[in-house]
Coordinates of N, CA and C in Angstrom, one line a residue:
X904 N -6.0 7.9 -16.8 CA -6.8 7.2 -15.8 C -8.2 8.0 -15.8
X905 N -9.2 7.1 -16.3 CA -10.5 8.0 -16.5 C -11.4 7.0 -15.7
X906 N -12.5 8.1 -15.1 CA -13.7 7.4 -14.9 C -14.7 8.5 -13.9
X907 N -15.7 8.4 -13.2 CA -16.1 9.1 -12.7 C -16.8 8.2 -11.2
X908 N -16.8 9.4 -10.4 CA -17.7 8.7 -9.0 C -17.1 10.3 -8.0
X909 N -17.1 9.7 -6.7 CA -17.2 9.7 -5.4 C -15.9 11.0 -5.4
X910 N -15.5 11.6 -5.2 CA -13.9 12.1 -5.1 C -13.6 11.9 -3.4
X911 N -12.5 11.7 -3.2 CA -11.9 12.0 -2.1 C -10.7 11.6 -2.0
X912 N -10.0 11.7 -1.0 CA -8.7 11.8 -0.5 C -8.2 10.1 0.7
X913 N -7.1 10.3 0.0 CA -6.3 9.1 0.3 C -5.8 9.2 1.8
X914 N -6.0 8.4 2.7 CA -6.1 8.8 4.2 C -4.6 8.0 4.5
X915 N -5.0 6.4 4.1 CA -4.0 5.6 4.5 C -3.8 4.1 3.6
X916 N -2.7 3.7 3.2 CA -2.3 2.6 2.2 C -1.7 1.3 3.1
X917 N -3.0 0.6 2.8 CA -2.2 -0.8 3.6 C -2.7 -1.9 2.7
X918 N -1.3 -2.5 2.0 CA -1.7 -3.7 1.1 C -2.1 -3.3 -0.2
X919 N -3.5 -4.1 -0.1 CA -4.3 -3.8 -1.6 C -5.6 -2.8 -1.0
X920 N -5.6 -2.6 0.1 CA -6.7 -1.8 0.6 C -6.6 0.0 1.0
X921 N -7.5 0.9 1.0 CA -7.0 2.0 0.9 C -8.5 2.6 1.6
X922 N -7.6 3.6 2.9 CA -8.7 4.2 3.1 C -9.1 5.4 2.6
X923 N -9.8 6.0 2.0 CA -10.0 7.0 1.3 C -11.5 8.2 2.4
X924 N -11.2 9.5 2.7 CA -12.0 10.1 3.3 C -12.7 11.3 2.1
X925 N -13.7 10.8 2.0 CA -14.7 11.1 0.6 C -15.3 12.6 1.0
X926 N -15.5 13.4 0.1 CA -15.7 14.8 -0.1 C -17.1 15.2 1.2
X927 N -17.8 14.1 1.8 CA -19.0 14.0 2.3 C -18.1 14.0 3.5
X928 N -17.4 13.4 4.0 CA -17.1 14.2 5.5 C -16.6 12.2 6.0
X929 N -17.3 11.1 5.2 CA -17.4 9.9 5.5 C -16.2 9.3 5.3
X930 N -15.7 8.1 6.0 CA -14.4 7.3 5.6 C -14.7 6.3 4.7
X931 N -14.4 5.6 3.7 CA -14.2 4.5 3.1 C -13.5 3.5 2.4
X932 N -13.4 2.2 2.7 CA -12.3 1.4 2.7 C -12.2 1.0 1.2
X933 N -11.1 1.0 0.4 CA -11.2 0.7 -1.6 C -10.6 -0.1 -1.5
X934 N -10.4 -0.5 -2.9 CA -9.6 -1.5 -3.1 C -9.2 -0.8 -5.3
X935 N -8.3 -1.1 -5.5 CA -7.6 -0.1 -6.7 C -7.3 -1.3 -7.9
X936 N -8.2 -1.3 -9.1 CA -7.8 -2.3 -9.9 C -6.9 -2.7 -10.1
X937 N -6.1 -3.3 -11.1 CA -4.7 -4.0 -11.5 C -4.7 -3.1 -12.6
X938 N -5.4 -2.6 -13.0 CA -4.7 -1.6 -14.3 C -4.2 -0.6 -14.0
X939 N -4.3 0.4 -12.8 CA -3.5 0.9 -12.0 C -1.9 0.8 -12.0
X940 N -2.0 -0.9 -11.4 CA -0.8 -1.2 -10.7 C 0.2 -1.5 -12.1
X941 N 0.0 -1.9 -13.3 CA 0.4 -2.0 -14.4 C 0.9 -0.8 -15.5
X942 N 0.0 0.4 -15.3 CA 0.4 1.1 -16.2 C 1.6 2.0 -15.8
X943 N 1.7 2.1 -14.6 CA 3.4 2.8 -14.2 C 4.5 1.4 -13.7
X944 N 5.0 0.9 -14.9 CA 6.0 -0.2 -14.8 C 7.2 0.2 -13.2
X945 N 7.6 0.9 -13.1 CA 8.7 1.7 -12.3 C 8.5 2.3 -10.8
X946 N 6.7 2.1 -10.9 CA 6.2 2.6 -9.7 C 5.8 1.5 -9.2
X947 N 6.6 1.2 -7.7 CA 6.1 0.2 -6.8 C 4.3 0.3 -6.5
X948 N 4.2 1.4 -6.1 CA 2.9 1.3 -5.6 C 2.3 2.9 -6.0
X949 N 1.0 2.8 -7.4 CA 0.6 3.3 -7.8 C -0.1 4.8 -6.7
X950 N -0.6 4.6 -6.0 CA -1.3 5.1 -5.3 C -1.0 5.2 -3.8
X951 N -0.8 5.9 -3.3 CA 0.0 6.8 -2.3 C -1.2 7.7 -1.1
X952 N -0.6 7.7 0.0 CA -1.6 8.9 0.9 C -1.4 10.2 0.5
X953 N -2.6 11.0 0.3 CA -2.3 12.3 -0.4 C -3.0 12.5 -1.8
X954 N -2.9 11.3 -2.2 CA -3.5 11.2 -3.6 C -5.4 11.5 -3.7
X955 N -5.4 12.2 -4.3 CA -7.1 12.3 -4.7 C -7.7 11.4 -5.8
X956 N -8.8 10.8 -5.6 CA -9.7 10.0 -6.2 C -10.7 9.9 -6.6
X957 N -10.7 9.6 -7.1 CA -12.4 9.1 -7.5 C -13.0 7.9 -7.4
X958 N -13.9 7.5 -6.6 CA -14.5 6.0 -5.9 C -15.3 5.6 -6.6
X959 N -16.0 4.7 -6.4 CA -17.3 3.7 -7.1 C -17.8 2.8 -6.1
X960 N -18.9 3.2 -5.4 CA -19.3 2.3 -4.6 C -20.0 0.8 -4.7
X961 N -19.5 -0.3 -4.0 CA -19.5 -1.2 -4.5 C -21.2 -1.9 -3.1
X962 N -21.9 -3.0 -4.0 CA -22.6 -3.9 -3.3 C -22.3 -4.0 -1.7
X963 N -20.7 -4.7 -1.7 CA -20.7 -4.7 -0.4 C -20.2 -3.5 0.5
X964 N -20.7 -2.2 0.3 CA -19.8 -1.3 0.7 C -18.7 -0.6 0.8
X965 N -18.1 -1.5 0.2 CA -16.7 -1.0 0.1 C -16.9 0.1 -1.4
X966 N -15.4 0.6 -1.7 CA -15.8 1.2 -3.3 C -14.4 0.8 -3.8
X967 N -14.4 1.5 -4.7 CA -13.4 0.8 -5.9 C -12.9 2.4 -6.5
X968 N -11.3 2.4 -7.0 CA -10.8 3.5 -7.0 C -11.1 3.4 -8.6
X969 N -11.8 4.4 -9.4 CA -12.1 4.4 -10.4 C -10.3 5.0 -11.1
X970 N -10.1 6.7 -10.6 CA -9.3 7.5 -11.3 C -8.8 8.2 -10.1
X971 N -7.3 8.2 -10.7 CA -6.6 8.7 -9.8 C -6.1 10.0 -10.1
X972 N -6.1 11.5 -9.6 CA -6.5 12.5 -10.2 C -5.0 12.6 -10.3
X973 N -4.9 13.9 -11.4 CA -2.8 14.4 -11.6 C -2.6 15.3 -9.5
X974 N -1.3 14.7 -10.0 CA -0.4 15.3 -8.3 C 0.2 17.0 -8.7
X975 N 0.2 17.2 -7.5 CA 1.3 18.6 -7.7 C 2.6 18.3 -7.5
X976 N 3.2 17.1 -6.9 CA 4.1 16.5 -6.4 C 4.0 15.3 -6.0
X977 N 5.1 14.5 -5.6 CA 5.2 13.1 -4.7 C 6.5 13.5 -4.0
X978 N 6.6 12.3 -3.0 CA 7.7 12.3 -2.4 C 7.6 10.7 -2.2
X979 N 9.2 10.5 -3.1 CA 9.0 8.8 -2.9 C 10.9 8.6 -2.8
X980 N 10.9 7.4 -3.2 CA 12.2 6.8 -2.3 C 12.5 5.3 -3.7
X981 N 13.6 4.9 -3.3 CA 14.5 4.1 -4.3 C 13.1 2.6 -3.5
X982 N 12.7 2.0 -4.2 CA 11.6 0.6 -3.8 C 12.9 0.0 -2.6
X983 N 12.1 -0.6 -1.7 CA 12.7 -1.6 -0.6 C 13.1 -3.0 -0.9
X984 N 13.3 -4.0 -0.6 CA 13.2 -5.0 -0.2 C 13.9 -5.5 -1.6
X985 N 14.5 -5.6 -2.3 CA 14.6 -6.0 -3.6 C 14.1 -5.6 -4.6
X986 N 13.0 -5.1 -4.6 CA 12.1 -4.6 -5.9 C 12.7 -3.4 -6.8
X987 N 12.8 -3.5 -7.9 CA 13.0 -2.4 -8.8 C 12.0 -1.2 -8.9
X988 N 12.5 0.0 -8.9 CA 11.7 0.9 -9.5 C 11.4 1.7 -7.9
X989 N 11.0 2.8 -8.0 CA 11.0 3.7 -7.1 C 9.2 3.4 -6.0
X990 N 9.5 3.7 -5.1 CA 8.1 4.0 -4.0 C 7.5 5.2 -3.7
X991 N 6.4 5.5 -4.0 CA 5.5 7.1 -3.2 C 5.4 6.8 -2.0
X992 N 6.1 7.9 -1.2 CA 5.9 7.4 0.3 C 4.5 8.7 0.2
X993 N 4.1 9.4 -0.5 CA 3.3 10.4 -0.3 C 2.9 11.6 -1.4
X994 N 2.1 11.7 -1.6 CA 1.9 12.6 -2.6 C 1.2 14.2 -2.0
X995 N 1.2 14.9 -3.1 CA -0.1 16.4 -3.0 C 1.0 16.7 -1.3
X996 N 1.9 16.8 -1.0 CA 2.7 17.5 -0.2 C 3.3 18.5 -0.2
X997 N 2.8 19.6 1.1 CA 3.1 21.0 1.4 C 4.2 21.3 1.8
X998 N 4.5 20.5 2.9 CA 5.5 20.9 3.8 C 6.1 19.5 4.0
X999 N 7.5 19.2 4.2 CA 8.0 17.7 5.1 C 8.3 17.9 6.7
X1000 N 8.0 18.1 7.6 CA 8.2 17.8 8.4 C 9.2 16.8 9.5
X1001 N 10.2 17.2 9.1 CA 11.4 15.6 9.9 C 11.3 16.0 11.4
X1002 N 10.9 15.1 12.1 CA 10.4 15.2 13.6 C 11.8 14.0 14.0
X1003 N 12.7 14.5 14.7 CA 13.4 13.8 15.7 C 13.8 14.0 17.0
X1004 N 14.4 13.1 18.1 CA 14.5 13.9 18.7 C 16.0 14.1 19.8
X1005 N 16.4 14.5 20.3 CA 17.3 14.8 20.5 C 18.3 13.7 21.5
X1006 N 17.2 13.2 22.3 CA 17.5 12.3 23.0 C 16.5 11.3 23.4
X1007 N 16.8 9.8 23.6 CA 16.4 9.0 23.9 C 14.8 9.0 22.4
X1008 N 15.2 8.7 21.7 CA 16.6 8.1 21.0 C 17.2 9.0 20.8
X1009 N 18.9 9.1 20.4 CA 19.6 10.2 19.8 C 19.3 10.6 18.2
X1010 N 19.1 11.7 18.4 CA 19.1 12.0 17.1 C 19.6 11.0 15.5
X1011 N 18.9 11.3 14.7 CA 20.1 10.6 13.4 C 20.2 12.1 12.4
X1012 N 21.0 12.4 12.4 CA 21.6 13.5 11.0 C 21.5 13.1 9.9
X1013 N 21.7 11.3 9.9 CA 21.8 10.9 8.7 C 20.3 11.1 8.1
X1014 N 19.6 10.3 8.7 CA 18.3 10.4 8.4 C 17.7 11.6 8.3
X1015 N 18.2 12.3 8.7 CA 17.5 13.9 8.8 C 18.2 14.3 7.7
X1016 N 19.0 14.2 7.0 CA 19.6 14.6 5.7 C 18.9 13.7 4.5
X1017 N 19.0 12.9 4.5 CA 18.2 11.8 3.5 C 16.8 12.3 3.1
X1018 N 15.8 12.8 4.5 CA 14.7 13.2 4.0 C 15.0 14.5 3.5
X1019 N 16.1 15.4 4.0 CA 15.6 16.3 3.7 C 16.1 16.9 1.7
X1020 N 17.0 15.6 1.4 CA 17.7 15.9 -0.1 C 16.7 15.1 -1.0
X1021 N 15.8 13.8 -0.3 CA 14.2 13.6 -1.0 C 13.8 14.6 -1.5
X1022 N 13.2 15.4 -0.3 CA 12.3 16.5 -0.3 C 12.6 17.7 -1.3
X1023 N 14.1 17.9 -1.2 CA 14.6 19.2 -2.4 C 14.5 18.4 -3.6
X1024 N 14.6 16.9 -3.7 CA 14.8 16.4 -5.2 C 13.4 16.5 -5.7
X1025 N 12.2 16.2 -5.0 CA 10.8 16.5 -5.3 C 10.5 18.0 -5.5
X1026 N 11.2 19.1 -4.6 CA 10.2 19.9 -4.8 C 9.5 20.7 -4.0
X1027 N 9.7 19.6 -2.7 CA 8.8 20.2 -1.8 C 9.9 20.7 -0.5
X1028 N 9.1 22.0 0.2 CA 10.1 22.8 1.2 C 9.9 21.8 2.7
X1029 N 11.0 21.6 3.2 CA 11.1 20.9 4.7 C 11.8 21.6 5.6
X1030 N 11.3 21.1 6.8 CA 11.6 21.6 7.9 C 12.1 20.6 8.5
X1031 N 12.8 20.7 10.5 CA 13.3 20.5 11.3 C 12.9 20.3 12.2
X1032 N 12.1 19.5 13.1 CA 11.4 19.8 14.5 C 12.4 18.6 15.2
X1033 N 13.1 19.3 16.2 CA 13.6 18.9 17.2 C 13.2 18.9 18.3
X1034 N 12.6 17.4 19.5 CA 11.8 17.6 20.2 C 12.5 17.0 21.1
X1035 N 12.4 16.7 22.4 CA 12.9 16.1 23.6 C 13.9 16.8 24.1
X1036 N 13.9 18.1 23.7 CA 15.3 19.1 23.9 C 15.3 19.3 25.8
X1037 N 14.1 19.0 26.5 CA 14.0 19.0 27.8 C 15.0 17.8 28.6
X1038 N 15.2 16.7 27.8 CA 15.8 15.5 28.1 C 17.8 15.9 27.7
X1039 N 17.9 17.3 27.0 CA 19.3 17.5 27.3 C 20.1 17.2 28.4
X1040 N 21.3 16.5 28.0 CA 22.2 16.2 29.9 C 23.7 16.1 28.9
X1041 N 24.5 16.8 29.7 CA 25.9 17.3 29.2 C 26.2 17.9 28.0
X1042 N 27.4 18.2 27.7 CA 28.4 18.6 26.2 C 27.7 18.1 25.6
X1043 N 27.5 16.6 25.4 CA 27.9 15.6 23.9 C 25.9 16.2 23.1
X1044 N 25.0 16.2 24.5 CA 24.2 17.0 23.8 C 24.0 18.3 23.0
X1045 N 24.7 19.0 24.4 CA 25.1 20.9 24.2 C 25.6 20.8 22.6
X1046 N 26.8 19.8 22.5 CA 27.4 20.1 21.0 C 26.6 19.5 19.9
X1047 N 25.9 18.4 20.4 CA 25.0 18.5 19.1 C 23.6 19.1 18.4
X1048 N 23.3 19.7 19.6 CA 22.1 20.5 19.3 C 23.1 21.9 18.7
X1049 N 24.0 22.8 19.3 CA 24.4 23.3 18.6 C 24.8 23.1 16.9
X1050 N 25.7 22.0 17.0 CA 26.1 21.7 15.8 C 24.8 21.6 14.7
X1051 N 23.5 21.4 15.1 CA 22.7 21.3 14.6 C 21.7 22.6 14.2
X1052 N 22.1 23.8 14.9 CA 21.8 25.3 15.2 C 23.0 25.9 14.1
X1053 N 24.2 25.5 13.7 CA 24.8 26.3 13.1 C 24.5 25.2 11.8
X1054 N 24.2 24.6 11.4 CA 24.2 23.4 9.8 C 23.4 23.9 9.1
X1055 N 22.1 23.6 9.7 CA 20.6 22.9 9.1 C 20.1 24.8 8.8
X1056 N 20.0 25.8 9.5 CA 19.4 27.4 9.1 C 20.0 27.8 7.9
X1057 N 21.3 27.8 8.5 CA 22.6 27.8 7.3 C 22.3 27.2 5.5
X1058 N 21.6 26.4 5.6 CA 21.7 25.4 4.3 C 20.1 26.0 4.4
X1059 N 19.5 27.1 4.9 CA 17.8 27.3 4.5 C 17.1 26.8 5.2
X1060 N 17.1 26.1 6.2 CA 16.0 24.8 6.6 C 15.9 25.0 8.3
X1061 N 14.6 25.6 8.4 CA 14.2 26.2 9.7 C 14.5 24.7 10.4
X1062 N 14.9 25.1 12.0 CA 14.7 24.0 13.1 C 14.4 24.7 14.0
X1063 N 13.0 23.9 14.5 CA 12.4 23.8 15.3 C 12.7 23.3 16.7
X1064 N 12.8 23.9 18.0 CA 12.9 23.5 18.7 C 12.2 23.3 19.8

């Protein structure tokens, strides 16, 4: 993927439109050819938040994603809805962050396991942030926040409380 322009960073992916926050400090709204979307058969959606760029600004303002630069990583997921081929839920990622919380809603383990065997399958180190721990009331919580104090350190994986 070649070309030259604008560089910046992928802010947020909705549709065919992409906001990109350009090395100048400015936001800008893209839109990403079809040759993109074509040359990774297997990839739902070429272009991901995280992803660095390179822009071309266009007549009306808007710009156009010339080149999409190489990743250090992604973190993606099996495609949704029927579609074949895998999804970047994110790329150029440091840290995962799984934010749940302990009550109201109750926790999910499941989900908190899911992201976090993504995250080891990519590459990238995750964490635990357990939040609403003030809204604790009886055992059924006492035992799952413990149970969640002896699992998740155990297996490497700081939580946050």
């Amino acid at each position: 993927m070649s070309g030259n322009g604008i560089t910046g960073l992928v802010t947020r992916a909705t549709g065919s439109w992409y906001q990109v926050r350009l090395t100048t400090g400015h936001s800008l709204s893209c839109r990403m050819p079809g040759k993109f979307r074509l040359s990774e058969e297997e990839i739902v959606n070429p272009l991901a938040v995280g992803d660095r760029v390179d822009v071309r600004m266009q007549s009306d303002g808007t710009g156009m994603i010339d080149r999409i630069h190489d990743r250090k990583n992604r973190l993606e997921r099996k495609a949704t809805h029927g579609r074949r081929g895998i999804q970047i839920l994110a790329s150029n990622v440091d840290l995962v962050l799984v934010v749940q919380s302990l009550r109201d809603p109750v926790v999910k383990t499941g989900f908190i396991d899911r992201v976090l065997v993504s995250s080891e399958a990519c590459g990238i180190s995750a964490a635990i942030v357990l939040n609403k721990k003030d809204l604790k009331k009886g055992n059924k919580d006492e035992k799952r926040l413990e149970d969640m104090r002896s699992i998740y350190p155990d297996l490497g994986y700081s939580l946050l409380e």
